[in-house]
mmCIF file of C-alpha atoms in Angstrom:
data_model
loop_
_atom_site.group_PDB
_atom_site.id
_atom_site.type_symbol
_atom_site.label_atom_id
_atom_site.label_comp_id
_atom_site.label_asym_id
_atom_site.label_seq_id
_atom_site.Cartn_x
_atom_site.Cartn_y
_atom_site.Cartn_z
ATOM 1 C CA MET A 1 -93.792 -67.399 -41.622
ATOM 2 C CA ILE A 2 -93.457 -65.233 -44.796
ATOM 3 C CA GLY A 3 -96.608 -63.246 -43.842
ATOM 4 C CA LEU A 4 -95.196 -62.371 -40.502
ATOM 5 C CA ALA A 5 -92.026 -61.285 -42.048
ATOM 6 C CA ILE A 6 -93.800 -58.950 -44.508
ATOM 7 C CA ALA A 7 -95.853 -57.509 -41.791
ATOM 8 C CA LEU A 8 -92.632 -56.624 -39.874
ATOM 9 C CA LEU A 9 -90.955 -55.203 -42.781
ATOM 10 C CA ALA A 10 -93.841 -52.901 -43.354
ATOM 11 C CA GLN A 11 -93.606 -51.305 -40.049
ATOM 12 C CA PRO A 12 -89.981 -50.303 -38.859
ATOM 13 C CA ALA A 13 -91.265 -49.058 -35.527
ATOM 14 C CA PRO A 14 -89.424 -50.578 -32.591
ATOM 15 C CA ILE A 15 -90.732 -53.881 -31.202
ATOM 16 C CA ALA A 16 -91.921 -53.596 -27.524
ATOM 17 C CA PRO A 17 -88.787 -53.184 -25.405
ATOM 18 C CA VAL A 18 -87.770 -55.428 -22.758
ATOM 19 C CA ALA A 19 -88.297 -54.356 -19.007
ATOM 20 C CA PRO A 20 -85.098 -52.454 -18.107
ATOM 21 C CA ALA A 21 -83.403 -52.748 -14.830
ATOM 22 C CA GLY A 22 -83.656 -48.973 -14.431
ATOM 23 C CA PRO A 23 -86.242 -46.564 -15.657
ATOM 24 C CA GLU A 24 -84.249 -45.202 -18.566
ATOM 25 C CA VAL A 25 -82.452 -48.122 -20.290
ATOM 26 C CA GLN A 26 -84.400 -49.866 -23.104
ATOM 27 C CA VAL A 27 -83.575 -52.477 -25.655
ATOM 28 C CA THR A 28 -85.436 -51.991 -28.997
ATOM 29 C CA VAL A 29 -85.398 -54.050 -32.024
ATOM 30 C CA ARG A 30 -86.532 -52.802 -35.597
ATOM 31 C CA VAL A 31 -86.326 -54.257 -39.004
ATOM 32 C CA ASP A 32 -84.784 -52.212 -41.777
ATOM 33 C CA SER A 33 -86.146 -53.695 -45.026
ATOM 34 C CA ALA A 34 -84.172 -51.561 -47.427
ATOM 35 C CA SER A 35 -80.834 -52.642 -46.053
ATOM 36 C CA ARG A 36 -81.924 -56.160 -44.850
ATOM 37 C CA THR A 37 -80.858 -55.457 -41.338
ATOM 38 C CA VAL A 38 -82.101 -55.944 -37.909
ATOM 39 C CA VAL A 39 -81.146 -53.123 -35.693
ATOM 40 C CA ILE A 40 -80.753 -53.799 -31.849
ATOM 41 C CA THR A 41 -80.197 -50.775 -29.634
ATOM 42 C CA SER A 42 -79.570 -50.577 -26.008
ATOM 43 C CA GLY A 43 -79.463 -47.260 -24.062
ATOM 44 C CA PRO A 44 -78.988 -44.623 -22.646
ATOM 45 C CA HIS A 45 -76.124 -45.999 -20.537
ATOM 46 C CA HIS A 46 -74.060 -44.168 -18.130
ATOM 47 C CA LEU A 47 -70.501 -45.405 -17.548
ATOM 48 C CA GLU A 48 -68.472 -44.242 -14.655
ATOM 49 C CA ALA A 49 -64.609 -43.500 -14.861
ATOM 50 C CA ALA A 50 -62.180 -46.211 -13.752
ATOM 51 C CA ASP A 51 -61.414 -46.315 -10.070
ATOM 52 C CA PRO A 52 -58.163 -44.339 -9.304
ATOM 53 C CA ALA A 53 -56.601 -47.316 -7.529
ATOM 54 C CA THR A 54 -57.126 -49.364 -10.720
ATOM 55 C CA LEU A 55 -55.381 -46.688 -12.914
ATOM 56 C CA GLU A 56 -52.603 -46.471 -10.477
ATOM 57 C CA ALA A 57 -52.075 -50.232 -10.453
ATOM 58 C CA MET A 58 -51.954 -50.179 -14.158
ATOM 59 C CA ALA A 59 -49.440 -47.556 -14.276
ATOM 60 C CA THR A 60 -47.259 -49.346 -11.666
ATOM 61 C CA ALA A 61 -47.426 -52.617 -13.636
ATOM 62 C CA GLY A 62 -46.004 -51.078 -16.693
ATOM 63 C CA GLY A 63 -47.718 -53.629 -19.014
ATOM 64 C CA PRO A 64 -51.004 -55.339 -19.881
ATOM 65 C CA MET A 65 -53.322 -56.058 -17.071
ATOM 66 C CA HIS A 66 -56.809 -57.682 -17.143
ATOM 67 C CA HIS A 67 -59.812 -56.366 -15.284
ATOM 68 C CA HIS A 68 -63.325 -57.417 -15.367
ATOM 69 C CA GLY A 69 -65.916 -54.968 -16.455
ATOM 70 C CA VAL A 70 -69.276 -53.665 -15.214
ATOM 71 C CA SER A 71 -72.139 -56.071 -16.030
ATOM 72 C CA GLU A 72 -75.437 -54.690 -17.333
ATOM 73 C CA PRO A 73 -78.639 -56.457 -16.599
ATOM 74 C CA PHE A 74 -79.663 -59.306 -18.862
ATOM 75 C CA ARG A 75 -82.368 -57.969 -21.099
ATOM 76 C CA ARG A 76 -84.669 -60.102 -23.208
ATOM 77 C CA PHE A 77 -86.295 -59.458 -26.545
ATOM 78 C CA ARG A 78 -87.965 -61.350 -29.400
ATOM 79 C CA TRP A 79 -86.241 -61.859 -32.715
ATOM 80 C CA PRO A 80 -88.388 -60.209 -35.468
ATOM 81 C CA ILE A 81 -88.087 -62.099 -38.679
ATOM 82 C CA ASP A 82 -87.379 -65.415 -40.372
ATOM 83 C CA GLY A 83 -84.106 -65.992 -42.273
ATOM 84 C CA TRP A 84 -80.398 -66.348 -41.850
ATOM 85 C CA LEU A 85 -77.995 -64.134 -39.849
ATOM 86 C CA ARG A 86 -74.942 -63.290 -42.016
ATOM 87 C CA GLY A 87 -73.087 -60.379 -40.387
ATOM 88 C CA VAL A 88 -73.024 -57.884 -37.515
ATOM 89 C CA ARG A 89 -71.647 -54.425 -36.873
ATOM 90 C CA LEU A 90 -71.184 -52.794 -33.548
ATOM 91 C CA ALA A 91 -71.323 -49.055 -32.868
ATOM 92 C CA ILE A 92 -71.290 -47.047 -29.522
ATOM 93 C CA THR A 93 -72.320 -43.473 -29.709
ATOM 94 C CA ASP A 94 -72.691 -40.644 -27.105
ATOM 95 C CA GLY A 95 -75.633 -38.363 -26.408
ATOM 96 C CA GLU A 96 -74.484 -36.162 -29.457
ATOM 97 C CA GLY A 97 -74.416 -38.970 -31.744
ATOM 98 C CA ARG A 98 -70.606 -39.086 -31.946
ATOM 99 C CA GLN A 99 -68.764 -42.460 -32.168
ATOM 100 C CA VAL A 100 -66.828 -43.474 -29.093
ATOM 101 C CA SER A 101 -64.347 -46.313 -28.849
ATOM 102 C CA ARG A 102 -65.798 -49.822 -28.915
ATOM 103 C CA ARG A 103 -63.140 -50.925 -26.568
ATOM 104 C CA LEU A 104 -65.329 -49.564 -23.845
ATOM 105 C CA VAL A 105 -67.285 -52.913 -24.263
ATOM 106 C CA HIS A 106 -65.556 -55.821 -22.687
ATOM 107 C CA HIS A 107 -67.903 -58.115 -24.435
ATOM 108 C CA ILE A 108 -71.430 -58.360 -25.956
ATOM 109 C CA ASN A 109 -73.340 -61.380 -26.706
ATOM 110 C CA VAL A 110 -76.943 -62.211 -28.094
ATOM 111 C CA VAL A 111 -78.094 -65.352 -26.447
ATOM 112 C CA ASN A 112 -80.617 -67.568 -28.266
ATOM 113 C CA LEU A 113 -82.857 -68.936 -25.404
ATOM 114 C CA GLU A 114 -84.513 -71.509 -27.782
ATOM 115 C CA ARG A 115 -81.498 -73.456 -29.095
ATOM 116 C CA ARG A 116 -78.657 -75.032 -27.132
ATOM 117 C CA MET A 117 -74.961 -75.194 -27.794
ATOM 118 C CA LEU A 118 -73.482 -78.457 -29.192
ATOM 119 C CA PHE A 119 -70.976 -79.215 -26.333
ATOM 120 C CA TYR A 120 -72.949 -77.538 -23.363
ATOM 121 C CA ASP A 121 -76.479 -77.963 -22.266
ATOM 122 C CA ALA A 122 -76.992 -74.147 -22.229
ATOM 123 C CA PRO A 123 -78.427 -71.485 -24.528
ATOM 124 C CA GLU A 124 -76.592 -70.786 -27.908
ATOM 125 C CA ARG A 125 -74.719 -67.571 -28.097
ATOM 126 C CA ILE A 126 -75.860 -66.684 -31.524
ATOM 127 C CA ILE A 127 -73.700 -63.511 -31.627
ATOM 128 C CA ALA A 128 -70.530 -63.025 -29.520
ATOM 129 C CA MET A 129 -68.035 -60.137 -29.822
ATOM 130 C CA GLY A 130 -65.279 -59.140 -27.496
ATOM 131 C CA GLN A 131 -63.607 -55.836 -27.315
ATOM 132 C CA GLU A 132 -60.964 -56.832 -29.930
ATOM 133 C CA THR A 133 -63.617 -58.404 -32.348
ATOM 134 C CA GLU A 134 -63.893 -56.805 -35.503
ATOM 135 C CA ASP A 135 -67.292 -56.566 -37.353
ATOM 136 C CA ILE A 136 -68.522 -59.783 -38.853
ATOM 137 C CA ALA A 137 -69.579 -60.232 -42.473
ATOM 138 C CA LEU A 138 -70.409 -63.654 -43.928
ATOM 139 C CA PRO A 139 -70.844 -64.497 -47.619
ATOM 140 C CA ALA A 140 -74.410 -64.557 -48.767
ATOM 141 C CA SER A 141 -74.015 -68.296 -49.399
ATOM 142 C CA ILE A 142 -73.995 -69.175 -45.664
ATOM 143 C CA GLY A 143 -75.909 -67.992 -42.626
ATOM 144 C CA VAL A 144 -77.263 -68.835 -39.173
ATOM 145 C CA PRO A 145 -80.878 -69.835 -39.297
ATOM 146 C CA VAL A 146 -83.292 -68.036 -36.959
ATOM 147 C CA LYS A 147 -87.123 -67.791 -36.791
ATOM 148 C CA ALA A 148 -89.317 -64.766 -36.007
ATOM 149 C CA GLY A 149 -90.493 -64.873 -32.379
ATOM 150 C CA THR A 150 -87.492 -66.484 -31.030
ATOM 151 C CA GLU A 151 -86.702 -65.335 -27.448
ATOM 152 C CA MET A 152 -83.310 -63.881 -27.112
ATOM 153 C CA GLY A 153 -81.341 -61.787 -24.528
ATOM 154 C CA LEU A 154 -78.584 -59.199 -24.657
ATOM 155 C CA VAL A 155 -75.520 -59.590 -22.514
ATOM 156 C CA LEU A 156 -73.289 -56.301 -22.161
ATOM 157 C CA MET A 157 -70.328 -55.777 -20.069
ATOM 158 C CA TRP A 158 -68.437 -52.506 -20.034
ATOM 159 C CA HIS A 159 -64.765 -52.143 -19.631
ATOM 160 C CA ASN A 160 -63.782 -48.414 -19.077
ATOM 161 C CA MET A 161 -60.063 -48.267 -18.150
ATOM 162 C CA SER A 162 -59.822 -44.480 -18.395
ATOM 163 C CA ASP A 163 -60.412 -41.582 -15.957
ATOM 164 C CA ARG A 164 -63.327 -40.377 -18.172
ATOM 165 C CA ALA A 165 -66.993 -40.925 -17.429
ATOM 166 C CA TYR A 166 -69.416 -41.402 -20.310
ATOM 167 C CA HIS A 167 -73.110 -40.587 -20.255
ATOM 168 C CA ASP A 168 -76.094 -41.252 -22.567
ATOM 169 C CA LEU A 169 -74.308 -43.947 -24.505
ATOM 170 C CA THR A 170 -76.242 -45.986 -27.061
ATOM 171 C CA VAL A 171 -74.992 -49.485 -28.171
ATOM 172 C CA THR A 172 -76.076 -50.458 -31.643
ATOM 173 C CA LEU A 173 -75.785 -54.019 -33.171
ATOM 174 C CA THR A 174 -76.689 -53.977 -36.823
ATOM 175 C CA VAL A 175 -77.308 -57.422 -37.889
ATOM 176 C CA GLU A 176 -77.442 -58.377 -41.582
ATOM 177 C CA TRP A 177 -79.895 -61.245 -42.622
ATOM 178 C CA SER A 178 -80.837 -63.124 -45.675
ATOM 179 C CA PRO A 179 -84.541 -63.717 -46.411
ATOM 180 C CA THR A 180 -86.276 -67.047 -46.652
ATOM 181 C CA ASN A 181 -86.984 -66.474 -50.364
ATOM 182 C CA LEU A 182 -83.372 -66.211 -51.327
ATOM 183 C CA TYR A 183 -82.241 -68.448 -54.170
ATOM 184 C CA PRO A 184 -80.106 -70.379 -53.954
ATOM 185 C CA ARG A 185 -80.731 -70.903 -50.320
ATOM 186 C CA PRO A 186 -77.833 -70.186 -47.910
ATOM 187 C CA LEU A 187 -76.037 -73.218 -46.365
ATOM 188 C CA SER A 188 -77.279 -73.272 -42.713
ATOM 189 C CA VAL A 189 -74.441 -73.116 -40.181
ATOM 190 C CA LEU A 190 -74.547 -73.076 -36.341
ATOM 191 C CA PRO A 191 -72.215 -71.564 -33.878
ATOM 192 C CA VAL A 192 -70.032 -74.216 -31.931
ATOM 193 C CA TYR A 193 -68.504 -72.763 -28.785
ATOM 194 C CA MET A 194 -65.471 -74.584 -27.287
ATOM 195 C CA ASP A 195 -63.704 -73.361 -24.160
ATOM 196 C CA VAL A 196 -60.776 -74.808 -22.241
ATOM 197 C CA VAL A 197 -62.774 -74.200 -19.100
ATOM 198 C CA ASP A 198 -66.342 -75.669 -18.548
ATOM 199 C CA PRO A 199 -68.349 -72.435 -18.815
ATOM 200 C CA ILE A 200 -71.456 -73.602 -16.872
ATOM 201 C CA GLY A 201 -71.766 -71.764 -13.642
ATOM 202 C CA GLN A 202 -68.260 -70.555 -13.224
ATOM 203 C CA PRO A 203 -65.774 -67.939 -14.696
ATOM 204 C CA VAL A 204 -64.092 -68.712 -18.021
ATOM 205 C CA ASP A 205 -61.105 -66.469 -17.263
ATOM 206 C CA PHE A 206 -58.304 -67.779 -15.107
ATOM 207 C CA ASP A 207 -54.915 -66.724 -13.779
ATOM 208 C CA LEU A 208 -52.119 -66.455 -16.189
ATOM 209 C CA PRO A 209 -48.627 -67.548 -14.809
ATOM 210 C CA PRO A 210 -45.513 -66.040 -16.190
ATOM 211 C CA GLY A 211 -43.725 -67.597 -19.056
ATOM 212 C CA ASP A 212 -44.829 -69.893 -21.903
ATOM 213 C CA GLN A 213 -48.178 -71.563 -21.213
ATOM 214 C CA ALA A 214 -50.662 -73.962 -22.948
ATOM 215 C CA PHE A 215 -54.178 -74.590 -21.778
ATOM 216 C CA LYS A 216 -56.158 -77.528 -23.223
ATOM 217 C CA ALA A 217 -59.439 -79.220 -23.220
ATOM 218 C CA GLU A 218 -60.762 -82.216 -25.206
ATOM 219 C CA PHE A 219 -64.132 -82.685 -26.734
ATOM 220 C CA THR A 220 -65.907 -85.738 -28.243
ATOM 221 C CA MET A 221 -67.997 -84.921 -31.331
ATOM 222 C CA PRO A 222 -71.642 -86.029 -30.887
ATOM 223 C CA ILE A 223 -72.593 -85.423 -34.639
ATOM 224 C CA ASP A 224 -70.915 -85.384 -38.048
ATOM 225 C CA GLY A 225 -70.422 -82.060 -39.937
ATOM 226 C CA ARG A 226 -68.145 -79.667 -41.410
ATOM 227 C CA ILE A 227 -66.229 -76.475 -40.261
ATOM 228 C CA ILE A 228 -67.205 -73.572 -42.527
ATOM 229 C CA GLY A 229 -65.627 -70.896 -40.556
ATOM 230 C CA ALA A 230 -63.601 -70.315 -37.277
ATOM 231 C CA GLY A 231 -62.719 -67.621 -34.934
ATOM 232 C CA GLY A 232 -61.143 -67.529 -31.389
ATOM 233 C CA HIS A 233 -60.585 -65.364 -28.233
ATOM 234 C CA LEU A 234 -57.490 -64.803 -26.221
ATOM 235 C CA HIS A 235 -56.395 -62.157 -23.869
ATOM 236 C CA ASP A 236 -53.035 -60.076 -23.567
ATOM 237 C CA TYR A 237 -49.871 -62.247 -24.194
ATOM 238 C CA GLY A 238 -52.029 -64.848 -26.132
ATOM 239 C CA LEU A 239 -50.165 -66.425 -29.219
ATOM 240 C CA ASP A 240 -52.711 -68.721 -30.906
ATOM 241 C CA VAL A 241 -55.658 -71.137 -30.334
ATOM 242 C CA THR A 242 -55.659 -74.472 -32.279
ATOM 243 C CA LEU A 243 -57.893 -77.448 -32.725
ATOM 244 C CA ASP A 244 -56.308 -80.941 -33.279
ATOM 245 C CA GLU A 245 -57.849 -84.401 -33.673
ATOM 246 C CA VAL A 246 -56.633 -86.900 -31.058
ATOM 247 C CA ARG A 247 -55.978 -90.154 -32.825
ATOM 248 C CA ARG A 248 -56.432 -93.547 -31.293
ATOM 249 C CA ASP A 249 -52.674 -94.201 -31.445
ATOM 250 C CA GLY A 250 -52.055 -91.131 -29.255
ATOM 251 C CA GLY A 251 -50.929 -88.973 -32.237
ATOM 252 C CA THR A 252 -52.647 -85.798 -33.337
ATOM 253 C CA LYS A 253 -53.659 -84.173 -36.518
ATOM 254 C CA ARG A 254 -53.894 -80.325 -36.874
ATOM 255 C CA ILE A 255 -57.452 -79.260 -37.869
ATOM 256 C CA ILE A 256 -57.206 -75.476 -37.700
ATOM 257 C CA ALA A 257 -54.867 -72.860 -36.171
ATOM 258 C CA LEU A 258 -55.702 -69.200 -35.577
ATOM 259 C CA ASP A 259 -52.923 -66.729 -34.742
ATOM 260 C CA ALA A 260 -53.342 -63.808 -32.458
ATOM 261 C CA ARG A 261 -52.505 -60.252 -33.524
ATOM 262 C CA LEU A 262 -50.522 -58.476 -30.810
ATOM 263 C CA ASP A 263 -49.090 -54.977 -30.421
ATOM 264 C CA GLU A 264 -45.374 -54.184 -29.344
ATOM 265 C CA ALA A 265 -46.618 -54.565 -25.631
ATOM 266 C CA MET A 266 -48.216 -57.959 -26.247
ATOM 267 C CA ARG A 267 -51.635 -56.480 -26.034
ATOM 268 C CA ILE A 268 -54.339 -58.456 -27.934
ATOM 269 C CA GLU A 269 -55.635 -56.629 -31.084
ATOM 270 C CA GLY A 270 -57.449 -59.609 -32.448
ATOM 271 C CA VAL A 271 -57.482 -63.230 -33.360
ATOM 272 C CA GLU A 272 -57.257 -64.598 -36.953
ATOM 273 C CA ARG A 273 -60.497 -65.855 -38.605
ATOM 274 C CA LYS A 274 -60.629 -68.561 -41.369
ATOM 275 C CA TYR A 275 -63.374 -69.797 -43.691
ATOM 276 C CA PRO A 276 -62.361 -73.029 -45.088
ATOM 277 C CA GLY A 277 -65.874 -73.783 -46.208
ATOM 278 C CA VAL A 278 -66.536 -70.665 -48.243
ATOM 279 C CA ARG A 279 -64.597 -71.599 -51.369
ATOM 280 C CA GLY A 280 -64.161 -75.373 -50.516
ATOM 281 C CA ARG A 281 -65.945 -78.088 -48.783
ATOM 282 C CA GLY A 282 -64.814 -77.099 -45.337
ATOM 283 C CA ILE A 283 -63.149 -79.265 -42.752
ATOM 284 C CA LYS A 284 -64.866 -82.471 -41.707
ATOM 285 C CA LEU A 285 -65.428 -83.362 -38.008
ATOM 286 C CA GLY A 286 -66.482 -86.962 -37.225
ATOM 287 C CA LYS A 287 -69.104 -88.297 -34.797
ATOM 288 C CA GLY A 288 -67.367 -90.126 -31.899
ATOM 289 C CA ARG A 289 -63.904 -88.603 -32.678
ATOM 290 C CA THR A 290 -61.979 -86.501 -29.978
ATOM 291 C CA TYR A 291 -60.644 -83.109 -30.618
ATOM 292 C CA ARG A 292 -58.260 -81.054 -28.471
ATOM 293 C CA LEU A 293 -58.610 -77.351 -28.042
ATOM 294 C CA THR A 294 -55.347 -75.541 -27.181
ATOM 295 C CA GLY A 295 -54.597 -71.917 -26.325
ATOM 296 C CA ARG A 296 -50.945 -70.636 -26.074
ATOM 297 C CA TYR A 297 -49.709 -67.689 -24.124
ATOM 298 C CA ASP A 298 -46.293 -66.102 -23.568
ATOM 299 C CA ASN A 299 -46.668 -63.976 -20.475
ATOM 300 C CA ARG A 300 -43.422 -61.949 -20.457
ATOM 301 C CA SER A 301 -44.547 -59.587 -17.484
ATOM 302 C CA GLY A 302 -42.626 -61.766 -14.924
ATOM 303 C CA ARG A 303 -45.795 -62.006 -12.822
ATOM 304 C CA VAL A 304 -49.088 -63.870 -12.441
ATOM 305 C CA ILE A 305 -51.872 -61.832 -13.908
ATOM 306 C CA PRO A 306 -54.994 -62.664 -11.881
ATOM 307 C CA ASP A 307 -57.860 -63.755 -14.284
ATOM 308 C CA GLY A 308 -55.593 -62.841 -17.239
ATOM 309 C CA ALA A 309 -56.206 -65.638 -19.598
ATOM 310 C CA MET A 310 -59.198 -66.965 -21.627
ATOM 311 C CA VAL A 311 -59.235 -69.568 -24.385
ATOM 312 C CA HIS A 312 -62.129 -70.362 -26.607
ATOM 313 C CA MET A 313 -62.870 -71.111 -30.311
ATOM 314 C CA VAL A 314 -66.154 -70.605 -32.143
ATOM 315 C CA LEU A 315 -66.795 -72.640 -35.204
ATOM 316 C CA LEU A 316 -69.341 -72.019 -37.853
ATOM 317 C CA PHE A 317 -70.475 -75.583 -38.384
ATOM 318 C CA ALA A 318 -72.748 -77.359 -40.911
ATOM 319 C CA PRO A 319 -74.206 -80.401 -39.449
ATOM 320 C CA SER A 320 -74.420 -83.310 -41.851
ATOM 321 C CA ASP A 321 -77.917 -84.035 -40.374
ATOM 322 C CA PRO A 322 -79.394 -80.958 -38.587
ATOM 323 C CA ALA A 323 -81.854 -83.311 -36.921
ATOM 324 C CA GLU A 324 -79.048 -84.787 -34.889
ATOM 325 C CA TRP A 325 -78.248 -81.388 -33.157
ATOM 326 C CA PRO A 326 -79.181 -81.746 -29.466
ATOM 327 C CA ARG A 327 -82.484 -80.339 -28.404
ATOM 328 C CA ALA A 328 -82.931 -77.375 -25.994
ATOM 329 C CA ASN A 329 -84.022 -78.623 -22.540
ATOM 330 C CA PRO A 330 -84.864 -75.553 -20.282
ATOM 331 C CA GLU A 331 -85.433 -77.921 -17.432
ATOM 332 C CA ALA A 332 -81.887 -79.321 -17.614
ATOM 333 C CA ARG A 333 -79.593 -78.503 -14.634
ATOM 334 C CA ASP A 334 -76.901 -76.838 -16.759
ATOM 335 C CA TRP A 335 -79.442 -74.833 -18.648
ATOM 336 C CA ARG A 336 -81.029 -73.500 -15.463
ATOM 337 C CA VAL A 337 -77.560 -72.712 -13.969
ATOM 338 C CA ASP A 338 -76.532 -70.908 -17.109
ATOM 339 C CA VAL A 339 -79.586 -68.755 -17.315
ATOM 340 C CA ALA A 340 -79.390 -67.911 -13.638
ATOM 341 C CA GLU A 341 -75.912 -66.674 -14.123
ATOM 342 C CA LEU A 342 -77.168 -64.500 -16.970
ATOM 343 C CA GLU A 343 -79.979 -63.096 -14.771
ATOM 344 C CA ASN A 344 -77.739 -62.602 -11.923
ATOM 345 C CA ALA A 345 -75.661 -60.051 -13.862
ATOM 346 C CA ALA A 346 -78.511 -57.607 -13.016
ATOM 347 C CA ASN A 347 -76.368 -55.930 -10.278
ATOM 348 C CA PRO A 348 -74.527 -53.317 -12.397
ATOM 349 C CA ALA A 349 -71.826 -53.023 -9.921
ATOM 350 C CA ALA A 350 -71.065 -56.796 -9.980
ATOM 351 C CA GLU A 351 -67.950 -58.180 -11.584
ATOM 352 C CA SER A 352 -68.378 -61.311 -13.409
ATOM 353 C CA GLY A 353 -66.367 -63.487 -15.910
ATOM 354 C CA HIS A 354 -69.235 -66.053 -16.071
ATOM 355 C CA ALA A 355 -70.778 -64.853 -19.315
ATOM 356 C CA HIS A 356 -68.718 -66.268 -22.068
ATOM 357 C CA HIS A 357 -68.085 -64.381 -25.260
#
């Protein structure tokens, strides 16, 4: 394991790119030993301007509107090195190397095709960033474990809501990692994705009616463990996303609450992150207990916004016994359906809300 890591560090040349949908676009992966980063690049990409009818509809609405983006093909690659992921930075540059707005990306995911999610029998989203997501930096004391040679895939959806076209764009994810010889060793955490909509084989965004709304789903924990960190995702008009324990007597106990950051027009700017396990023990979740995820919205537009809502929370979770984590089963129905959805994004003109953030 360490020998392979040293070999990769000694040669920063890109690893063999995946087969792109078109003759130009490639995904490359290289290890930067000096900065302890893995650099994933995708490009060059060409992005058309928004349809004039869409721009007119936005102007007529006079407030936030939600639109799906343009999906890129699902592009596979191999993770190059053993260690722990502990941060990621996103950058988009044009053909001249100039930074362009990261809000051109609706969402970008790195999918781990060799480990499943806790609540869904589908591949883990080891990195997930929406257009409002800030760069992620975890303390060196924690990290997401990953092995060299792990098969992964890149999910990329564009969201250009301007009258400008972009050409020769490069998307760069700079992933910080901790090596296996680090002492003390980081605490291994795994992402736990929770959505108010079952994400397997269907969109996870849904219509947002006018007024105050709350959308909920309940989950039964299959294992014991602790919440080390938490983040969430909402769309415009979103207020907060919360997790509560549902007690046997019908009462509830608040576990964690994440507030949205909104501008004056109620457009989403971000969702709060919390790290209760960085300076403390974290928040214990118990095997067999029921937890309720809730996302609140206040749609002040006076109209239904088609596909205008999404609610999910992602936990950084430290299992009490990692051996109890459910095993990946690529032959399972839900796994096959989810991977097929990822592969079906290969039509760049297709609009899809299936790929969860």
